[in-house]
Amino acid sequence: MAVETIDLRSDTVTQPTEEMRRAMAEAAVGDDVFGEDPTVNRLEAEAARRLGKEAGLFVASGTMGNLVAVLSHCGRGDEIILGNTSHTFMYEAGGVAALGGVHPHPLPVLEDGTIPLEAIRAAIRAENIHYPPTRLIALENAQGSMTGTPVPKAYMDAVGELAHAHGLALHVDGARIFNAATALDCDVADLVAAADSVTFCLSKGLCAPVGSVLVGSQEFIARARRMRKIVGGGMRQVGVLAAAGLVALGKMSTRLAEDHRNARRLAEGLAQIPDFAIDPQRVRTNIVYVTLGGNARMGARAIAGALTERGVRVLAMDDQHIRAVTHYWIRSEHIERALQAFHEVLP
Ligand code: TLP
């Protein structure tokens, strides 16, 4: 019998649940560019309600949500302040610059997922013909690069206050905002109350096969709808995807604590391996980062390769760092089996 692969590379690998597949098969659909897909309309309204904003826009991916948000907040030559390890700066193929002519101003992100307020304040441009005008601040929550650290509401509120005092907008890349809210034990709408716009993903930990939602004011979403059309994201009978999104939003957003417990257990197990430097206490959501110590017996890529042979997949970020992400399809017994495979590779 084939041994099931334990895929910890990302929560993007999640398969849709049976309930999602049924909802997709039965979804009522229409032409969404005409605003006539009832299932999309329901998803957008429900997403806006859950995040405490006026309106929502269904987009193909987190990358598209962030891009459309930046294009809707900024014009060509405007500047966006964002984290130097944020997904938008690192992993979205430079889209805001390539397609929007928006100038990124990256600032160092601390281990707690924040960018110091003073650094943000100092980065906001004064009026000067030489400078690109600052238009937008973007935060990420949970902060993926910092082991999925949830960023607390008090900090989000403080950045919102700073942005608004300078006439700037605040966008939040909340790809894993429900993981953050679960870890912080707070209401997701409260957590993003200070944000003018938020992208969150229905795929990833929420298990939908495709899709993210961008939320904000009515006026902002009307602009974003036009920007989504510009980047070719106006989809037609896309209620088949929104139907899975509604299950994701309704059912899957409330069970994430289990993934967080599994991630913590994995981190605790990995901390027993002398080649690894990892503080399990820092793992508060579903992302585990392992740093290889200077005297590690193998590099990260070799470890990932040897684990693959044992049916366990992790991501070697480079030769010093391994990432493992828990999700709905990973149960506690999978964590124990994954740890056993690690111990076999590094006995
Ligand atoms: N992240 C993916 C990879 O692209 C790295 C992953 O496996 O974690 N914001 C954040 C914080 C993300 O982690 C991601 C995806 C996105 C945005 C983009 O979402 P998609 O993949 O839907 O475009």
Tab-separated table of C-alpha atoms and ligand atoms in Angstrom:
chain	number	residue	atom	x	y	z
A	1	MET	CA	0.000	0.000	0.000
A	2	ALA	CA	1.312	3.444	-0.909
A	3	VAL	CA	2.287	5.481	2.148
A	4	GLU	CA	0.446	8.790	2.372
A	5	THR	CA	2.706	11.838	1.955
A	6	ILE	CA	2.737	14.282	4.847
A	7	ASP	CA	2.961	17.589	3.017
A	8	LEU	CA	4.170	20.371	5.313
A	9	ARG	CA	5.581	22.647	2.593
A	10	SER	CA	2.723	25.120	2.886
A	11	ASP	CA	-0.944	25.479	3.742
A	12	THR	CA	-1.370	26.356	0.052
A	13	VAL	CA	-1.263	22.612	-0.701
A	14	THR	CA	-4.606	21.996	1.031
A	15	GLN	CA	-7.227	20.071	-0.908
A	16	PRO	CA	-10.865	21.210	-0.729
A	17	THR	CA	-13.105	19.323	1.709
A	18	GLU	CA	-15.993	17.089	0.598
A	19	GLU	CA	-18.447	19.787	1.708
A	20	MET	CA	-16.660	22.305	-0.525
A	21	ARG	CA	-16.788	19.949	-3.510
A	22	ARG	CA	-20.538	19.474	-3.011
A	23	ALA	CA	-21.128	23.219	-2.617
A	24	MET	CA	-19.125	23.841	-5.811
A	25	ALA	CA	-21.174	21.321	-7.775
A	26	GLU	CA	-24.453	22.842	-6.618
A	27	ALA	CA	-23.525	26.561	-6.746
A	28	ALA	CA	-25.889	29.021	-8.403
A	29	VAL	CA	-23.801	31.093	-10.833
A	30	GLY	CA	-24.076	34.091	-13.150
A	31	ASP	CA	-21.816	36.532	-14.979
A	32	ASP	CA	-19.821	38.168	-12.210
A	33	VAL	CA	-18.470	40.965	-14.428
A	34	PHE	CA	-22.148	42.008	-14.727
A	35	GLY	CA	-22.406	41.630	-10.922
A	36	GLU	CA	-24.837	38.763	-11.476
A	37	ASP	CA	-23.223	35.809	-9.726
A	38	PRO	CA	-25.348	35.280	-6.605
A	39	THR	CA	-22.772	33.056	-4.895
A	40	VAL	CA	-19.949	35.574	-5.413
A	41	ASN	CA	-22.213	38.363	-4.178
A	42	ARG	CA	-22.985	36.350	-1.055
A	43	LEU	CA	-19.291	35.610	-0.426
A	44	GLU	CA	-18.263	39.246	-0.882
A	45	ALA	CA	-20.998	40.446	1.499
A	46	GLU	CA	-20.168	37.791	4.096
A	47	ALA	CA	-16.423	38.514	3.902
A	48	ALA	CA	-17.055	42.236	4.378
A	49	ARG	CA	-19.330	41.530	7.351
A	50	ARG	CA	-16.815	39.217	9.047
A	51	LEU	CA	-13.998	41.733	8.645
A	52	GLY	CA	-16.146	44.725	9.645
A	53	LYS	CA	-15.824	46.554	6.313
A	54	GLU	CA	-18.453	47.870	3.889
A	55	ALA	CA	-17.717	45.796	0.810
A	56	GLY	CA	-15.675	42.906	-0.594
A	57	LEU	CA	-14.134	41.830	-3.884
A	58	PHE	CA	-13.405	38.205	-4.775
A	59	VAL	CA	-9.970	37.864	-6.380
A	60	ALA	CA	-8.003	34.957	-7.789
A	61	SER	CA	-5.171	34.984	-5.247
A	62	GLY	CA	-3.567	36.778	-2.338
A	63	THR	CA	-1.064	38.263	-4.755
A	64	MET	CA	-3.869	39.681	-6.893
A	65	GLY	CA	-5.646	41.045	-3.799
A	66	ASN	CA	-2.548	42.889	-2.629
A	67	LEU	CA	-1.745	44.180	-6.125
A	68	VAL	CA	-5.282	45.427	-6.755
A	69	ALA	CA	-5.294	47.070	-3.310
A	70	VAL	CA	-2.034	48.912	-3.970
A	71	LEU	CA	-3.193	49.971	-7.456
A	72	SER	CA	-6.407	51.287	-5.913
A	73	HIS	CA	-4.651	53.271	-3.172
A	74	CYS	CA	-1.665	54.576	-5.161
A	75	GLY	CA	-0.908	56.203	-8.499
A	76	ARG	CA	2.297	55.877	-10.520
A	77	GLY	CA	5.275	57.382	-8.703
A	78	ASP	CA	3.623	57.126	-5.276
A	79	GLU	CA	5.407	55.319	-2.481
A	80	ILE	CA	4.352	52.419	-0.265
A	81	ILE	CA	6.015	51.735	3.101
A	82	LEU	CA	6.145	48.006	3.844
A	83	GLY	CA	8.188	45.349	5.621
A	84	ASN	CA	11.445	44.196	4.020
A	85	THR	CA	10.474	40.559	4.609
A	86	SER	CA	6.797	41.043	3.739
A	87	HIS	CA	5.251	38.833	1.081
A	88	THR	CA	4.380	41.849	-1.063
A	89	PHE	CA	7.989	43.040	-1.085
A	90	MET	CA	9.642	39.623	-1.392
A	91	TYR	CA	7.356	37.219	-3.220
A	92	GLU	CA	4.904	39.024	-5.483
A	93	ALA	CA	7.320	39.379	-8.405
A	94	GLY	CA	7.627	43.127	-7.834
A	95	GLY	CA	4.086	43.599	-9.163
A	96	VAL	CA	3.405	46.921	-7.465
A	97	ALA	CA	6.433	48.425	-9.244
A	98	ALA	CA	6.153	46.437	-12.479
A	99	LEU	CA	2.464	47.097	-13.082
A	100	GLY	CA	1.628	50.072	-10.869
A	101	GLY	CA	4.790	52.166	-11.019
A	102	VAL	CA	4.568	52.250	-7.217
A	103	HIS	CA	7.848	52.794	-5.389
A	104	PRO	CA	8.404	50.367	-2.495
A	105	HIS	CA	10.054	51.707	0.669
A	106	PRO	CA	10.968	48.587	2.662
A	107	LEU	CA	11.684	48.792	6.404
A	108	PRO	CA	13.120	46.052	8.659
A	109	VAL	CA	10.535	43.817	10.318
A	110	LEU	CA	11.275	42.810	13.925
A	111	GLU	CA	10.935	39.272	15.294
A	112	ASP	CA	7.518	40.163	16.741
A	113	GLY	CA	6.263	40.948	13.233
A	114	THR	CA	6.146	44.699	13.777
A	115	ILE	CA	7.997	47.565	12.139
A	116	PRO	CA	8.910	50.115	14.848
A	117	LEU	CA	6.493	53.058	14.757
A	118	GLU	CA	9.415	55.477	14.853
A	119	ALA	CA	10.898	53.897	11.721
A	120	ILE	CA	7.564	54.251	9.912
A	121	ARG	CA	7.195	57.855	11.060
A	122	ALA	CA	10.725	58.670	9.867
A	123	ALA	CA	10.047	57.031	6.479
A	124	ILE	CA	6.965	59.128	5.700
A	125	ARG	CA	8.123	61.689	3.151
A	126	ALA	CA	7.931	65.415	3.701
A	127	GLU	CA	6.623	67.509	0.831
A	128	ASN	CA	9.610	67.919	-1.477
A	129	ILE	CA	9.836	67.885	-5.271
A	130	HIS	CA	12.651	65.296	-5.044
A	131	TYR	CA	10.621	62.693	-3.165
A	132	PRO	CA	8.005	60.183	-4.260
A	133	PRO	CA	4.879	61.028	-2.221
A	134	THR	CA	4.129	58.442	0.467
A	135	ARG	CA	0.576	57.185	-0.069
A	136	LEU	CA	0.240	53.853	1.697
A	137	ILE	CA	1.517	51.768	4.615
A	138	ALA	CA	1.165	47.985	4.305
A	139	LEU	CA	1.386	45.521	7.208
A	140	GLU	CA	1.247	41.720	7.137
A	141	ASN	CA	-0.689	39.756	9.767
A	142	ALA	CA	0.149	37.010	10.591
A	143	GLN	CA	3.740	37.845	9.569
A	144	GLY	CA	4.775	34.847	7.492
A	145	SER	CA	8.522	35.506	7.520
A	146	MET	CA	8.554	35.646	11.332
A	147	THR	CA	7.246	32.136	11.946
A	148	GLY	CA	3.669	33.334	11.344
A	149	THR	CA	3.729	35.693	14.307
A	150	PRO	CA	0.355	37.306	14.990
A	151	VAL	CA	0.617	41.082	15.238
A	152	PRO	CA	-1.521	42.499	18.067
A	153	LYS	CA	-4.431	44.897	17.608
A	154	ALA	CA	-2.806	47.671	19.678
A	155	TYR	CA	0.068	47.853	17.178
A	156	MET	CA	-2.265	47.713	14.157
A	157	ASP	CA	-4.314	50.549	15.674
A	158	ALA	CA	-1.195	52.621	16.330
A	159	VAL	CA	-0.022	52.253	12.715
A	160	GLY	CA	-3.530	53.126	11.495
A	161	GLU	CA	-3.518	56.264	13.633
A	162	LEU	CA	-0.088	57.254	12.340
A	163	ALA	CA	-1.135	56.642	8.714
A	164	HIS	CA	-4.366	58.584	9.004
A	165	ALA	CA	-2.697	61.498	10.830
A	166	HIS	CA	-0.509	61.875	7.723
A	167	GLY	CA	-3.342	61.414	5.221
A	168	LEU	CA	-2.101	57.927	4.284
A	169	ALA	CA	-4.026	54.683	3.959
A	170	LEU	CA	-3.293	51.379	5.754
A	171	HIS	CA	-3.516	48.096	3.850
A	172	VAL	CA	-3.187	44.755	5.613
A	173	ASP	CA	-2.007	41.611	3.862
A	174	GLY	CA	-4.090	39.313	6.025
A	175	ALA	CA	-3.453	36.173	3.989
A	176	ARG	CA	-3.585	34.364	7.371
A	177	ILE	CA	-5.602	36.930	9.352
A	178	PHE	CA	-7.868	34.218	10.809
A	179	ASN	CA	-4.776	32.402	12.111
A	180	ALA	CA	-3.665	35.676	13.710
A	181	ALA	CA	-7.075	36.377	15.261
A	182	THR	CA	-7.271	32.796	16.583
A	183	ALA	CA	-3.799	33.036	18.152
A	184	LEU	CA	-4.592	36.432	19.690
A	185	ASP	CA	-8.033	35.218	20.771
A	186	CYS	CA	-9.668	38.322	19.363
A	187	ASP	CA	-12.381	39.133	16.859
A	188	VAL	CA	-10.999	39.405	13.347
A	189	ALA	CA	-12.958	42.617	12.635
A	190	ASP	CA	-11.471	44.227	15.771
A	191	LEU	CA	-7.986	43.204	14.728
A	192	VAL	CA	-8.278	44.996	11.360
A	193	ALA	CA	-10.485	47.872	12.535
A	194	ALA	CA	-7.764	50.444	11.756
A	195	ALA	CA	-7.142	49.153	8.224
A	196	ASP	CA	-8.591	50.840	5.148
A	197	SER	CA	-8.279	47.607	3.184
A	198	VAL	CA	-7.493	43.969	3.948
A	199	THR	CA	-6.719	40.993	1.710
A	200	PHE	CA	-7.340	37.565	3.202
A	201	CYS	CA	-7.015	34.122	1.663
A	202	LEU	CA	-9.745	31.492	1.422
A	203	SER	CA	-7.178	29.024	0.201
A	204	LYS	CA	-4.210	28.299	2.517
A	205	GLY	CA	-5.401	27.273	5.986
A	206	LEU	CA	-9.070	27.734	5.118
A	207	CYS	CA	-8.730	24.985	2.461
A	208	ALA	CA	-10.638	26.531	-0.463
A	209	PRO	CA	-9.025	25.506	-3.749
A	210	VAL	CA	-8.697	29.074	-5.050
A	211	GLY	CA	-9.356	32.619	-3.993
A	212	SER	CA	-8.915	35.562	-1.702
A	213	VAL	CA	-11.133	38.495	-0.794
A	214	LEU	CA	-10.180	42.172	-0.645
A	215	VAL	CA	-12.369	44.225	1.694
A	216	GLY	CA	-12.710	47.954	2.341
A	217	SER	CA	-15.141	50.853	1.933
A	218	GLN	CA	-17.777	50.831	-0.832
A	219	GLU	CA	-15.923	53.577	-2.631
A	220	PHE	CA	-12.555	51.773	-2.381
A	221	ILE	CA	-13.983	48.452	-3.573
A	222	ALA	CA	-15.629	50.166	-6.580
A	223	ARG	CA	-12.149	51.388	-7.592
A	224	ALA	CA	-10.617	47.999	-6.851
A	225	ARG	CA	-13.227	46.282	-9.046
A	226	ARG	CA	-11.970	48.389	-11.948
A	227	MET	CA	-8.328	47.582	-11.117
A	228	ARG	CA	-9.153	43.878	-10.949
A	229	LYS	CA	-10.588	44.194	-14.488
A	230	ILE	CA	-7.381	45.904	-15.635
A	231	VAL	CA	-5.230	43.001	-14.446
A	232	GLY	CA	-7.563	40.523	-16.138
A	233	GLY	CA	-9.170	39.337	-12.914
A	234	GLY	CA	-12.803	39.889	-13.903
A	235	MET	CA	-14.116	36.326	-13.815
A	236	ARG	CA	-17.461	35.084	-15.114
A	237	GLN	CA	-19.412	32.130	-13.591
A	238	VAL	CA	-16.985	32.079	-10.708
A	239	GLY	CA	-19.613	31.182	-8.120
A	240	VAL	CA	-18.271	27.619	-8.416
A	241	LEU	CA	-15.178	28.904	-6.587
A	242	ALA	CA	-17.001	31.321	-4.283
A	243	ALA	CA	-19.130	28.399	-3.071
A	244	ALA	CA	-16.021	26.725	-1.679
A	245	GLY	CA	-14.991	30.113	-0.275
A	246	LEU	CA	-18.234	30.380	1.684
A	247	VAL	CA	-17.547	27.014	3.329
A	248	ALA	CA	-13.973	28.138	4.019
A	249	LEU	CA	-15.121	31.368	5.634
A	250	GLY	CA	-17.981	29.824	7.586
A	251	LYS	CA	-16.544	26.520	8.795
A	252	MET	CA	-12.786	26.476	8.389
A	253	SER	CA	-12.004	29.837	9.986
A	254	THR	CA	-13.051	28.599	13.437
A	255	ARG	CA	-10.894	25.435	13.710
A	256	LEU	CA	-7.396	26.873	13.279
A	257	ALA	CA	-6.334	26.424	16.915
A	258	GLU	CA	-5.811	22.723	16.133
A	259	ASP	CA	-3.274	23.613	13.410
A	260	HIS	CA	-1.514	25.916	15.872
A	261	ARG	CA	-1.275	23.155	18.495
A	262	ASN	CA	0.185	20.807	15.888
A	263	ALA	CA	2.737	23.422	14.806
A	264	ARG	CA	3.803	23.978	18.421
A	265	ARG	CA	4.155	20.213	18.974
A	266	LEU	CA	6.244	19.940	15.806
A	267	ALA	CA	8.463	22.823	16.959
A	268	GLU	CA	8.925	21.217	20.396
A	269	GLY	CA	9.961	17.950	18.758
A	270	LEU	CA	12.358	19.670	16.358
A	271	ALA	CA	13.938	21.594	19.248
A	272	GLN	CA	15.200	18.199	20.547
A	273	ILE	CA	17.399	17.776	17.448
A	274	PRO	CA	20.853	19.262	18.176
A	275	ASP	CA	21.394	20.470	14.576
A	276	PHE	CA	18.433	22.857	14.865
A	277	ALA	CA	17.994	26.247	16.493
A	278	ILE	CA	14.324	26.854	17.201
A	279	ASP	CA	12.330	28.432	20.024
A	280	PRO	CA	8.981	26.614	20.164
A	281	GLN	CA	7.464	29.437	22.252
A	282	ARG	CA	7.654	31.686	19.215
A	283	VAL	CA	5.428	29.373	17.194
A	284	ARG	CA	1.949	30.793	17.765
A	285	THR	CA	0.165	30.035	14.496
A	286	ASN	CA	0.763	27.348	11.859
A	287	ILE	CA	4.248	28.198	10.512
A	288	VAL	CA	7.420	26.621	11.880
A	289	TYR	CA	10.838	27.901	10.831
A	290	VAL	CA	13.944	25.934	11.697
A	291	THR	CA	17.393	27.493	11.497
A	292	LEU	CA	20.306	25.132	11.056
A	293	GLY	CA	23.103	25.675	13.565
A	294	GLY	CA	26.700	26.229	12.422
A	295	ASN	CA	27.624	22.610	13.189
A	296	ALA	CA	24.621	21.021	11.487
A	297	ARG	CA	25.426	17.621	9.968
A	298	MET	CA	23.492	18.291	6.750
A	299	GLY	CA	22.241	21.322	4.799
A	300	ALA	CA	18.535	22.227	4.627
A	301	ARG	CA	18.155	21.027	1.032
A	302	ALA	CA	19.721	17.646	1.788
A	303	ILE	CA	17.477	17.266	4.831
A	304	ALA	CA	14.373	18.138	2.767
A	305	GLY	CA	15.455	15.599	0.118
A	306	ALA	CA	16.003	12.835	2.677
A	307	LEU	CA	12.622	13.582	4.287
A	308	THR	CA	10.878	13.388	0.896
A	309	GLU	CA	12.205	9.844	0.527
A	310	ARG	CA	10.469	9.081	3.833
A	311	GLY	CA	7.134	10.579	2.721
A	312	VAL	CA	7.505	13.913	4.531
A	313	ARG	CA	7.734	17.146	2.585
A	314	VAL	CA	9.077	20.410	3.997
A	315	LEU	CA	10.397	23.524	2.283
A	316	ALA	CA	14.127	24.325	2.256
A	317	MET	CA	14.002	28.138	2.060
A	318	ASP	CA	17.779	28.168	1.430
A	319	ASP	CA	20.470	25.836	2.793
A	320	GLN	CA	20.114	27.177	6.355
A	321	HIS	CA	16.363	27.361	6.840
A	322	ILE	CA	13.526	24.854	6.720
A	323	ARG	CA	9.848	25.776	6.816
A	324	ALA	CA	7.015	23.476	7.828
A	325	VAL	CA	3.378	24.600	7.830
A	326	THR	CA	0.449	22.781	9.443
A	327	HIS	CA	-3.101	22.751	8.071
A	328	TYR	CA	-6.435	20.936	8.057
A	329	TRP	CA	-5.067	17.765	6.453
A	330	ILE	CA	-2.298	17.397	9.035
A	331	ARG	CA	-3.424	15.595	12.192
A	332	SER	CA	-1.413	15.056	15.383
A	333	GLU	CA	-0.400	11.532	14.288
A	334	HIS	CA	1.159	13.057	11.148
A	335	ILE	CA	3.252	15.325	13.341
A	336	GLU	CA	4.574	12.328	15.266
A	337	ARG	CA	5.408	10.542	12.005
A	338	ALA	CA	7.118	13.643	10.613
A	339	LEU	CA	9.222	13.940	13.788
A	340	GLN	CA	10.183	10.285	13.495
A	341	ALA	CA	11.350	10.921	9.905
A	342	PHE	CA	13.439	13.914	11.088
A	343	HIS	CA	15.055	11.686	13.736
A	344	GLU	CA	15.841	9.049	11.111
A	345	VAL	CA	17.528	11.645	8.883
A	346	LEU	CA	19.402	13.224	11.827
A	347	PRO	CA	19.814	10.319	14.302
B	1	TLP	N1	2.534	32.575	0.414
B	1	TLP	C1	3.021	31.316	-0.098
B	1	TLP	C2	4.263	31.517	-0.959
B	1	TLP	O1	4.041	32.470	-1.944
B	1	TLP	C3	5.466	31.927	-0.155
B	1	TLP	C4	3.309	30.383	1.053
B	1	TLP	O2	3.496	29.192	0.778
B	1	TLP	O3	3.332	30.835	2.222
B	1	TLP	N2	0.578	37.034	1.552
B	1	TLP	C5	1.173	36.123	2.321
B	1	TLP	C6	1.551	36.477	3.717
B	1	TLP	C7	1.445	34.844	1.816
B	1	TLP	O4	2.067	33.960	2.589
B	1	TLP	C8	1.067	34.525	0.491
B	1	TLP	C9	1.379	33.167	-0.110
B	1	TLP	C10	0.424	35.515	-0.266
B	1	TLP	C11	0.200	36.765	0.286
B	1	TLP	C12	0.043	35.300	-1.701
B	1	TLP	O5	-1.007	34.426	-1.842
B	1	TLP	P1	-1.246	33.637	-3.224
B	1	TLP	O6	-0.298	32.482	-3.205
B	1	TLP	O7	-2.683	33.244	-3.135
B	1	TLP	O8	-0.993	34.593	-4.330
